[in-house]
Coordinates of N, CA and C and ligand atoms in Angstrom, one line a residue:
M1 N 60.3 -65.6 8.3 CA 61.5 -64.8 8.6 C 62.1 -65.1 9.9
K2 N 63.4 -65.3 10.0 CA 64.1 -65.6 11.2 C 64.1 -64.3 12.1
W3 N 64.1 -64.5 13.4 CA 64.0 -63.3 14.2 C 65.1 -62.2 14.0
Y4 N 66.3 -62.7 13.6 CA 67.4 -61.7 13.5 C 67.3 -61.0 12.2
A5 N 66.5 -61.5 11.2 CA 66.3 -60.7 10.0 C 65.5 -59.5 10.3
F6 N 64.6 -59.5 11.3 CA 63.9 -58.3 11.7 C 64.8 -57.2 12.2
L7 N 65.9 -57.7 12.9 CA 66.8 -56.7 13.4 C 67.4 -55.9 12.3
L8 N 67.6 -56.5 11.1 CA 68.2 -55.8 10.0 C 67.2 -54.8 9.5
L9 N 66.0 -55.0 9.7 CA 64.9 -54.1 9.2 C 64.8 -52.8 10.1
L10 N 65.2 -53.0 11.4 CA 65.0 -51.9 12.3 C 65.5 -50.5 11.9
P11 N 66.8 -50.5 11.4 CA 67.3 -49.1 11.0 C 66.4 -48.5 9.9
M12 N 65.9 -49.3 9.0 CA 65.1 -48.8 7.9 C 63.8 -48.2 8.5
L13 N 63.2 -48.9 9.5 CA 62.0 -48.4 10.1 C 62.2 -47.1 10.7
A14 N 63.4 -47.0 11.4 CA 63.7 -45.7 12.1 C 63.9 -44.6 11.1
A15 N 64.3 -44.9 9.9 CA 64.6 -43.8 8.9 C 63.3 -43.5 8.1
A16 N 62.2 -44.1 8.4 CA 61.0 -43.8 7.7 C 60.7 -42.3 7.8
P17 N 60.1 -41.6 6.8 CA 59.9 -40.2 6.8 C 59.0 -39.8 7.9
A18 N 59.3 -38.7 8.6 CA 58.5 -38.2 9.6 C 57.2 -37.7 9.1
S19 N 56.1 -37.6 9.9 CA 54.8 -37.1 9.4 C 55.0 -35.6 9.1
A20 N 54.0 -35.1 8.3 CA 54.0 -33.7 8.0 C 54.0 -32.8 9.2
D21 N 53.3 -33.2 10.3 CA 53.2 -32.4 11.5 C 54.6 -32.3 12.2
E22 N 55.3 -33.5 12.3 CA 56.6 -33.5 12.9 C 57.5 -32.6 12.1
N23 N 57.4 -32.7 10.7 CA 58.2 -31.8 9.9 C 57.9 -30.4 10.2
G24 N 56.7 -30.0 10.3 CA 56.3 -28.6 10.5 C 56.9 -28.1 11.8
A25 N 56.8 -29.0 12.9 CA 57.4 -28.6 14.2 C 58.9 -28.4 14.1
R26 N 59.5 -29.3 13.3 CA 61.0 -29.2 13.2 C 61.3 -27.9 12.4
L27 N 60.6 -27.7 11.3 CA 60.8 -26.5 10.5 C 60.6 -25.2 11.2
F28 N 59.7 -25.2 12.2 CA 59.4 -24.0 13.0 C 60.4 -23.7 14.0
A29 N 61.3 -24.7 14.3 CA 62.2 -24.6 15.4 C 63.1 -23.3 15.3
P30 N 63.7 -23.0 14.1 CA 64.5 -21.8 14.0 C 63.7 -20.5 14.1
C31 N 62.4 -20.6 13.8 CA 61.5 -19.4 13.9 C 61.3 -19.0 15.3
R32 N 61.4 -20.0 16.2 CA 61.1 -19.7 17.6 C 62.1 -18.7 18.3
A33 N 63.2 -18.5 17.6 CA 64.1 -17.5 18.2 C 63.4 -16.1 18.2
C34 N 62.5 -15.9 17.2 CA 61.9 -14.6 17.1 C 60.4 -14.7 17.3
H35 N 59.8 -15.8 17.1 CA 58.3 -15.9 17.1 C 57.8 -16.9 18.2
S36 N 56.6 -16.6 18.8 CA 56.0 -17.6 19.6 C 54.6 -17.9 19.1
L37 N 54.1 -19.1 19.4 CA 52.8 -19.5 19.0 C 51.9 -19.5 20.3
D38 N 52.5 -19.1 21.4 CA 51.7 -19.0 22.6 C 51.2 -17.6 22.7
P39 N 49.9 -17.4 22.7 CA 49.3 -16.0 22.6 C 49.7 -15.1 23.7
T40 N 50.2 -15.7 24.8 CA 50.5 -14.8 26.0 C 52.0 -14.4 26.0
E41 N 52.8 -15.0 25.1 CA 54.2 -14.8 25.2 C 54.6 -13.5 24.4
R42 N 55.2 -12.6 25.0 CA 55.6 -11.3 24.4 C 57.1 -11.0 24.6
G43 N 57.6 -10.0 23.9 CA 58.9 -9.6 24.1 C 60.0 -10.3 23.2
L44 N 59.5 -11.1 22.2 CA 60.5 -11.6 21.3 C 60.7 -10.6 20.2
P45 N 61.8 -10.9 19.4 CA 62.1 -9.9 18.3 C 61.1 -9.8 17.2
G46 N 60.2 -10.9 17.1 CA 59.2 -10.9 16.0 C 57.8 -10.9 16.6
P47 N 56.8 -10.6 15.8 CA 55.4 -10.6 16.3 C 55.0 -12.0 16.7
N48 N 53.9 -12.0 17.6 CA 53.4 -13.3 18.0 C 52.6 -13.9 16.9
L49 N 52.8 -15.2 16.6 CA 52.2 -15.9 15.5 C 51.0 -16.8 15.9
A50 N 50.5 -16.7 17.1 CA 49.3 -17.5 17.4 C 48.2 -17.1 16.5
G51 N 47.6 -18.0 15.8 CA 46.5 -17.8 14.9 C 46.8 -16.9 13.7
V52 N 48.1 -17.0 13.3 CA 48.5 -16.1 12.2 C 47.7 -16.5 10.9
A53 N 47.5 -17.8 10.7 CA 46.8 -18.3 9.5 C 45.4 -17.7 9.4
G54 N 45.1 -17.0 8.4 CA 43.7 -16.3 8.3 C 43.7 -14.9 8.9
R55 N 44.7 -14.6 9.7 CA 44.8 -13.3 10.3 C 45.2 -12.2 9.3
V56 N 44.8 -11.0 9.6 CA 45.2 -9.9 8.8 C 46.7 -9.7 8.9
V57 N 47.4 -9.3 7.8 CA 48.8 -9.1 7.9 C 49.1 -8.0 8.9
A58 N 50.2 -8.2 9.6 CA 50.6 -7.3 10.7 C 49.5 -7.2 11.8
G59 N 49.0 -8.3 12.2 CA 47.9 -8.4 13.1 C 48.2 -8.6 14.5
D60 N 49.4 -8.5 15.0 CA 49.7 -8.6 16.4 C 49.7 -7.2 17.0
P61 N 48.6 -6.8 17.7 CA 48.5 -5.4 18.2 C 49.6 -4.9 19.0
A62 N 50.4 -5.9 19.6 CA 51.5 -5.5 20.5 C 52.8 -5.3 19.8
F63 N 52.8 -5.5 18.5 CA 54.1 -5.5 17.7 C 54.1 -4.2 16.8
D64 N 55.3 -3.6 16.8 CA 55.6 -2.4 16.0 C 56.1 -2.9 14.7
Y65 N 55.3 -3.0 13.7 CA 55.7 -3.5 12.3 C 56.4 -2.5 11.5
S66 N 57.1 -3.0 10.5 CA 57.7 -2.1 9.5 C 56.6 -1.4 8.6
P67 N 57.0 -0.3 8.0 CA 56.0 0.4 7.1 C 55.4 -0.5 6.0
V68 N 56.2 -1.4 5.5 CA 55.7 -2.2 4.4 C 54.6 -3.2 4.9
L69 N 54.8 -3.7 6.1 CA 53.8 -4.6 6.6 C 52.5 -3.8 7.1
R70 N 52.8 -2.6 7.6 CA 51.6 -1.8 8.0 C 50.8 -1.4 6.8
K71 N 51.5 -1.1 5.7 CA 50.7 -0.7 4.5 C 49.9 -1.9 4.0
A72 N 50.5 -3.1 4.1 CA 49.8 -4.3 3.6 C 48.5 -4.5 4.5
R73 N 48.7 -4.2 5.8 CA 47.5 -4.3 6.7 C 46.4 -3.3 6.3
D74 N 46.9 -2.1 6.0 CA 45.9 -1.0 5.6 C 45.2 -1.4 4.3
D75 N 46.0 -2.2 3.5 CA 45.3 -2.6 2.2 C 44.4 -3.8 2.4
G76 N 44.3 -4.3 3.6 CA 43.4 -5.4 3.9 C 43.9 -6.8 3.6
L77 N 45.2 -6.9 3.4 CA 45.8 -8.3 3.1 C 45.7 -9.2 4.3
R78 N 45.3 -10.5 4.0 CA 45.3 -11.5 5.0 C 46.2 -12.6 4.7
W79 N 46.6 -13.3 5.8 CA 47.5 -14.5 5.7 C 46.7 -15.7 5.4
D80 N 46.3 -15.9 4.1 CA 45.7 -17.2 3.8 C 46.8 -18.2 3.5
M81 N 46.5 -19.4 3.3 CA 47.6 -20.4 3.2 C 48.5 -20.1 2.0
P82 N 47.9 -19.9 0.8 CA 48.8 -19.6 -0.4 C 49.7 -18.4 -0.1
R83 N 49.2 -17.4 0.6 CA 50.1 -16.2 0.8 C 51.2 -16.5 1.8
L84 N 50.9 -17.3 2.8 CA 51.9 -17.7 3.7 C 53.0 -18.5 3.0
E85 N 52.5 -19.5 2.2 CA 53.5 -20.3 1.5 C 54.4 -19.5 0.6
A86 N 53.8 -18.5 -0.1 CA 54.6 -17.7 -1.0 C 55.5 -16.8 -0.2
F87 N 55.1 -16.3 0.9 CA 55.9 -15.5 1.8 C 57.1 -16.2 2.2
L88 N 57.0 -17.5 2.7 CA 58.1 -18.2 3.2 C 59.1 -18.6 2.1
A89 N 58.6 -18.6 0.8 CA 59.5 -19.0 -0.3 C 60.5 -17.8 -0.4
D90 N 60.1 -16.6 -0.2 CA 61.0 -15.5 -0.3 C 60.4 -14.2 0.3
P91 N 60.6 -14.1 1.7 CA 59.9 -13.1 2.4 C 60.1 -11.7 1.9
A92 N 61.4 -11.4 1.6 CA 61.8 -10.0 1.2 C 61.3 -9.7 -0.2
E93 N 61.1 -10.7 -1.0 CA 60.6 -10.4 -2.3 C 59.1 -10.0 -2.3
M94 N 58.3 -10.7 -1.4 CA 56.9 -10.3 -1.3 C 56.8 -8.9 -0.6
F95 N 57.6 -8.6 0.4 CA 57.5 -7.4 1.1 C 58.9 -6.7 1.1
P96 N 59.3 -6.0 0.1 CA 60.6 -5.3 0.1 C 60.7 -4.3 1.3
G97 N 61.7 -4.4 2.0 CA 61.8 -3.5 3.2 C 61.4 -4.2 4.5
L98 N 61.1 -5.5 4.4 CA 60.6 -6.3 5.5 C 61.7 -6.3 6.6
W99 N 61.3 -6.3 7.9 CA 62.3 -6.3 9.0 C 62.5 -7.7 9.5
M100 N 62.4 -8.7 8.6 CA 62.6 -10.0 9.1 C 63.8 -10.6 8.3
S101 N 64.9 -10.8 8.9 CA 66.1 -11.3 8.2 C 66.0 -12.8 8.2
M102 N 65.4 -13.4 7.2 CA 65.4 -14.8 7.1 C 65.4 -15.2 5.6
R103 N 66.2 -16.1 5.3 CA 66.2 -16.6 3.9 C 65.0 -17.4 3.6
G104 N 64.5 -17.4 2.3 CA 63.4 -18.2 2.0 C 63.6 -19.7 2.1
I105 N 62.5 -20.4 2.2 CA 62.6 -21.9 2.3 C 62.3 -22.4 0.9
E106 N 63.3 -23.0 0.3 CA 63.3 -23.4 -1.1 C 62.3 -24.6 -1.4
D107 N 62.3 -25.5 -0.5 CA 61.5 -26.8 -0.7 C 60.0 -26.6 -0.5
A108 N 59.2 -26.7 -1.6 CA 57.8 -26.5 -1.5 C 57.1 -27.4 -0.5
T109 N 57.6 -28.7 -0.4 CA 57.0 -29.6 0.6 C 57.2 -29.1 2.0
E110 N 58.4 -28.6 2.2 CA 58.7 -28.0 3.5 C 57.8 -26.8 3.8
R111 N 57.6 -26.0 2.9 CA 56.8 -24.8 3.1 C 55.4 -25.2 3.4
T112 N 54.9 -26.2 2.7 CA 53.5 -26.7 3.0 C 53.4 -27.3 4.4
A113 N 54.4 -28.0 4.8 CA 54.4 -28.6 6.1 C 54.4 -27.6 7.2
L114 N 55.2 -26.5 7.0 CA 55.3 -25.5 7.9 C 54.0 -24.7 8.0
V115 N 53.4 -24.4 6.9 CA 52.2 -23.6 6.9 C 51.0 -24.4 7.6
R116 N 51.0 -25.7 7.3 CA 50.0 -26.6 8.0 C 50.2 -26.6 9.5
F117 N 51.5 -26.6 9.9 CA 51.8 -26.5 11.3 C 51.3 -25.2 11.9
L118 N 51.5 -24.1 11.2 CA 51.1 -22.8 11.7 C 49.6 -22.7 11.8
S119 N 48.9 -23.4 10.9 CA 47.5 -23.2 10.8 C 46.7 -24.2 11.6
D120 N 47.4 -25.1 12.3 CA 46.7 -26.2 13.1 C 47.1 -26.1 14.5
P121 N 46.2 -25.5 15.3 CA 46.5 -25.3 16.8 C 46.8 -26.6 17.5
A122 N 46.3 -27.7 17.0 CA 46.5 -29.0 17.6 C 47.9 -29.5 17.5
S123 N 48.6 -29.0 16.5 CA 50.0 -29.5 16.2 C 51.0 -28.8 17.1
R124 N 50.6 -27.8 17.9 CA 51.6 -27.1 18.7 C 51.9 -27.9 20.0
Ligands
HEC1 C1 65.6 -13.1 13.3 C2 64.2 -13.0 13.8 C3 63.1 -13.8 12.9 C4 63.2 -15.1 12.5 C5 64.3 -16.1 12.7 C6 61.9 -15.3 11.8 N1 61.2 -14.2 11.8 FE1 59.3 -13.9 11.1 N2 59.3 -12.0 11.5 C7 60.3 -11.3 12.2 C8 60.0 -9.9 12.3 C9 60.9 -8.8 13.0 C10 58.8 -9.7 11.6 C11 58.0 -8.4 11.4 C12 58.6 -7.9 10.1 C13 58.3 -6.4 9.8 O1 57.6 -5.7 10.6 O2 58.6 -6.1 8.7 C14 58.4 -11.1 11.2 C15 57.2 -11.3 10.5 C16 56.7 -12.6 10.2 C17 55.4 -12.9 9.7 C18 54.2 -11.9 9.5 C19 53.5 -11.8 10.8 C20 52.3 -10.9 10.8 O3 51.8 -10.6 11.9 O4 51.9 -10.3 9.8 C21 55.3 -14.2 9.6 C22 54.1 -15.0 9.0 C23 56.6 -14.8 9.9 N3 57.4 -13.8 10.4 C24 56.9 -16.1 9.9 C25 58.2 -16.6 10.2 C26 58.5 -18.0 10.1 C27 57.6 -19.1 9.7 C28 59.8 -18.1 10.4 C29 60.7 -19.4 10.4 C30 60.8 -20.1 9.2 C31 60.3 -16.8 10.8 N4 59.3 -15.9 10.6 C32 61.6 -16.5 11.3 C33 61.5 -11.9 12.7 C34 61.9 -13.2 12.5

């Protein structure tokens, strides 16, 4: 291959799909307006999400949750991976009366990447 043929390949290499982790970080960007993954950060409009995967629902002790999430906590619900994925598909459908105004994420691949990002401390 002549050297300049490689130049033609460069744009294609740049367009290669990002890894799942990069996708997760990118997908979490809009959530950062209301949520932090830094356990010491307080005062955002939404609960702290550090360690949310596996945590009991409504598990940030410093956050004043809606009645529907407090009831889920009293019922002993936990954020396992399938529940997080289903939640992100349509938050208000899972918890009618939820105080989180966010439309669901339609793409299942995106939901999986985001939940993986949330459950992997190394990816932050
Ligand atoms: C406009 C602010 C806002 C945005 C943007 C937002 N959230 Fe929330 N989120 C909230 C609020 C407020 C709650 C608590 C809802 C309640 O008490 O009903 C919440 C709750 C949650 C919970 C449950 C937490 C727990 O402790 O049980 C998860 C998980 C969550 N959000 C994930 C996300 C993800 C992922 C995104 C981005 C795709 C996102 N949120 C975007 C405001 C937001």
